[in-house]
Short mmCIF file of C-alpha atoms in Angstrom, two decimals:
data_model
loop_
_atom_site.label_atom_id
_atom_site.label_comp_id
_atom_site.label_asym_id
_atom_site.label_seq_id
_atom_site.Cartn_x
_atom_site.Cartn_y
_atom_site.Cartn_z
CA UNK A 30 -39.97 47.21 -128.11
CA UNK A 31 -43.78 46.93 -127.43
CA UNK A 32 -45.53 45.95 -124.06
CA UNK A 33 -45.82 42.29 -125.04
CA UNK A 34 -42.37 41.39 -124.86
CA UNK A 35 -41.64 43.99 -122.56
CA UNK A 36 -43.29 41.85 -120.19
CA UNK A 37 -42.19 39.04 -121.47
CA UNK A 38 -38.61 40.02 -120.97
CA UNK A 39 -39.34 40.93 -117.06
CA UNK A 40 -41.14 37.26 -116.35
CA UNK A 41 -37.80 35.72 -117.80
CA UNK A 42 -35.63 38.04 -115.68
CA UNK A 43 -37.86 37.13 -112.89
CA UNK A 44 -37.41 33.26 -113.39
CA UNK A 45 -33.84 33.76 -113.59
CA UNK A 46 -33.48 35.95 -110.66
CA UNK A 47 -35.36 32.95 -108.68
CA UNK A 48 -33.40 30.18 -110.03
CA UNK A 49 -30.78 32.35 -108.88
CA UNK A 50 -32.44 33.12 -104.81
CA UNK A 51 -32.80 29.48 -104.92
CA UNK A 52 -29.14 28.54 -105.64
CA UNK A 53 -28.32 30.13 -103.43
CA UNK A 54 -30.47 28.92 -100.99
CA UNK A 55 -28.77 25.65 -101.35
CA UNK A 56 -25.74 27.05 -101.33
CA UNK A 57 -26.80 28.20 -97.61
CA UNK A 58 -27.87 25.41 -96.61
CA UNK A 59 -24.86 23.45 -97.76
CA UNK A 60 -21.99 25.97 -96.12
CA UNK A 61 -24.35 25.80 -92.83
CA UNK A 62 -24.68 21.66 -92.21
CA UNK A 63 -20.68 22.00 -93.12
CA UNK A 64 -20.09 24.67 -90.50
CA UNK A 65 -22.11 22.21 -88.21
CA UNK A 66 -20.11 19.28 -89.09
CA UNK A 67 -16.86 21.01 -88.11
CA UNK A 68 -17.80 21.40 -84.67
CA UNK A 69 -18.39 17.37 -83.91
CA UNK A 70 -15.42 17.47 -82.03
CA UNK A 71 -16.33 19.63 -80.15
CA UNK A 72 -20.38 18.19 -79.29
CA UNK A 73 -19.17 17.02 -75.98
CA UNK A 74 -18.54 20.22 -74.35
CA UNK A 75 -14.85 19.67 -74.07
CA UNK A 76 -12.99 22.86 -73.44
CA UNK A 77 -9.44 23.94 -75.73
CA UNK A 78 -6.73 22.17 -72.76
CA UNK A 79 -3.69 24.66 -73.65
CA UNK A 80 -0.51 22.78 -73.10
CA UNK A 81 -2.33 19.60 -73.91
CA UNK A 82 -1.05 17.93 -76.84
CA UNK A 83 -4.14 17.97 -78.64
CA UNK A 84 -4.57 21.75 -78.22
CA UNK A 85 -3.00 23.07 -81.61
CA UNK A 86 -5.13 20.54 -83.86
CA UNK A 87 -8.05 21.73 -81.73
CA UNK A 88 -7.44 24.94 -81.62
CA UNK A 89 -6.67 24.96 -85.85
CA UNK A 90 -10.27 22.57 -85.76
CA UNK A 91 -12.30 25.51 -83.86
CA UNK A 92 -10.57 28.20 -86.05
CA UNK A 93 -11.56 26.24 -89.38
CA UNK A 94 -15.03 26.02 -87.94
CA UNK A 95 -15.52 29.38 -87.10
CA UNK A 96 -14.55 30.82 -90.61
CA UNK A 97 -17.18 28.27 -91.94
CA UNK A 98 -19.98 29.46 -90.15
CA UNK A 99 -18.96 32.96 -90.99
CA UNK A 100 -19.08 31.59 -94.52
CA UNK A 101 -22.15 30.43 -94.02
CA UNK A 102 -23.49 33.67 -92.38
CA UNK A 103 -22.69 35.24 -95.36
CA UNK A 104 -24.48 32.84 -97.75
CA UNK A 105 -27.41 32.94 -96.02
CA UNK A 106 -27.34 36.75 -95.92
CA UNK A 107 -26.51 36.68 -99.95
CA UNK A 108 -29.68 34.45 -100.34
CA UNK A 109 -32.15 36.16 -98.58
CA UNK A 110 -30.63 39.03 -100.97
CA UNK A 111 -31.51 37.17 -103.95
CA UNK A 112 -34.61 35.88 -102.41
CA UNK A 113 -36.15 39.63 -101.72
CA UNK A 114 -34.88 40.63 -105.76
CA UNK A 115 -36.59 37.62 -106.99
CA UNK A 116 -40.18 38.89 -105.41
CA UNK A 117 -39.23 42.25 -106.18
CA UNK A 118 -38.41 41.04 -109.83
CA UNK A 119 -41.47 38.65 -109.98
CA UNK A 120 -44.46 41.87 -108.91
CA UNK A 121 -42.59 44.35 -111.46
CA UNK A 122 -42.85 41.62 -114.20
CA UNK A 123 -46.17 40.52 -112.63
CA UNK A 124 -47.16 44.44 -112.84
CA UNK A 125 -45.77 44.80 -116.62
CA UNK A 126 -47.84 41.77 -117.45
CA UNK A 127 -50.83 42.99 -116.01
CA UNK A 128 -50.35 46.74 -118.07
CA UNK A 129 -49.38 44.68 -121.28
CA UNK A 130 -52.70 42.65 -121.47
CA UNK A 131 -54.28 45.99 -120.47
CA UNK A 132 -53.19 47.36 -123.75
CA UNK A 133 -53.14 44.57 -125.69
CA UNK A 134 -56.94 44.30 -125.48
CA UNK A 135 -57.57 47.81 -127.16
CA UNK A 136 -58.73 48.11 -130.64
CA UNK A 137 -57.12 51.20 -131.05
CA UNK A 138 -55.57 54.13 -129.11
CA UNK A 139 -57.07 56.34 -126.62
CA UNK A 140 -57.39 60.04 -128.48
CA UNK A 141 -58.62 63.43 -127.25
CA UNK A 142 -62.36 62.71 -127.99
CA UNK A 143 -62.61 60.16 -125.66
CA UNK A 144 -62.49 61.73 -122.37
CA UNK A 145 -64.43 64.89 -120.49
CA UNK A 146 -62.97 66.94 -117.69
CA UNK A 147 -64.33 65.40 -114.73
CA UNK A 148 -63.88 61.58 -116.21
CA UNK A 149 -61.95 59.16 -113.85
CA UNK A 150 -58.95 57.77 -115.52
CA UNK A 151 -55.85 54.90 -114.16
CA UNK A 152 -52.77 56.21 -115.95
CA UNK A 153 -49.32 54.06 -116.20
CA UNK A 154 -46.82 56.40 -113.79
CA UNK A 155 -43.60 54.71 -114.51
CA UNK A 156 -43.17 51.35 -115.61
CA UNK A 157 -44.61 49.24 -113.25
CA UNK A 158 -46.75 51.34 -111.45
CA UNK A 159 -50.23 53.35 -112.02
CA UNK A 160 -51.98 56.05 -110.52
CA UNK A 161 -55.62 57.18 -110.21
CA UNK A 162 -56.55 60.83 -111.44
CA UNK A 163 -59.59 63.06 -112.36
CA UNK A 164 -59.33 64.98 -115.37
CA UNK A 165 -59.07 68.61 -115.13
CA UNK A 166 -58.44 69.52 -119.42
CA UNK A 167 -58.36 67.52 -122.36
CA UNK A 168 -55.27 68.91 -124.50
CA UNK A 169 -54.28 68.13 -128.06
CA UNK A 170 -51.57 65.74 -126.84
CA UNK A 171 -51.74 65.13 -123.61
CA UNK A 172 -54.45 65.27 -120.58
CA UNK A 173 -53.75 67.59 -117.32
CA UNK A 174 -54.69 65.76 -114.54
CA UNK A 175 -56.17 67.07 -110.90
CA UNK A 176 -53.18 66.41 -108.89
CA UNK A 177 -55.11 67.76 -105.85
CA UNK A 178 -52.46 70.65 -104.58
CA UNK A 179 -54.66 73.65 -106.54
CA UNK A 180 -52.92 73.58 -109.82
CA UNK A 181 -49.12 73.66 -109.09
CA UNK A 182 -48.90 69.79 -108.67
CA UNK A 183 -51.11 68.93 -111.65
CA UNK A 184 -49.76 66.12 -113.77
CA UNK A 185 -49.55 65.72 -117.59
CA UNK A 186 -49.73 62.20 -119.38
CA UNK A 187 -49.69 61.60 -122.89
CA UNK A 188 -53.09 59.18 -123.96
CA UNK A 189 -50.88 56.17 -124.83
CA UNK A 190 -49.97 55.80 -120.96
CA UNK A 191 -53.80 55.65 -120.24
CA UNK A 192 -55.21 52.46 -119.02
CA UNK A 193 -58.70 53.17 -118.27
CA UNK A 194 -61.30 55.95 -117.94
CA UNK A 195 -64.12 55.68 -115.61
CA UNK A 196 -67.43 58.13 -116.58
CA UNK A 197 -70.73 57.75 -114.83
CA UNK A 198 -69.75 54.50 -112.82
CA UNK A 199 -68.93 52.59 -116.22
CA UNK A 200 -65.03 51.89 -116.55
CA UNK A 201 -63.81 51.05 -119.81
CA UNK A 202 -60.25 50.08 -120.90
CA UNK A 203 -60.58 49.97 -124.75
CA UNK A 204 -61.87 53.08 -126.17
CA UNK A 205 -64.31 51.34 -128.56
CA UNK A 206 -66.70 49.94 -125.59
CA UNK A 207 -67.72 53.91 -125.49
CA UNK A 208 -70.94 53.73 -124.28
CA UNK A 209 -73.06 56.24 -125.86
#
């Protein structure tokens, strides 16, 4: 699966997560209103009167209203979780789309000849996150990047994970933009 297809799939998942969150929110609001309406019998503040002929039905109504309130609270919590998942899915999809758009603008892949020691590169670290490093060594298949720990934490990244290169204050995202 290429970058563009992966980004499109992520956007579709984000839309589905948002629909799920909207549905859960509507369900939560409906349950909350239903529970509120069930307490209508007790709106005047009349307490339950043990021994009175209405006690059993009032106790049953109160128990039902309490159970409906608990279900409404559970639905609210589920809706909040769904909203958080939708927000995360949207952020992830946007990041994937941004990376895919950057990769799609290239006319050719990056190669070792495009880099020099001291260049600043932005690389894709995981699916959606990027980080910026200084090039420490240009290798045949990878770049050794300066991790800042004196050598023990220097990451290596393959050329297909490079998103941009900065040299002499000029940032390029397409290797053919080379200014000589």
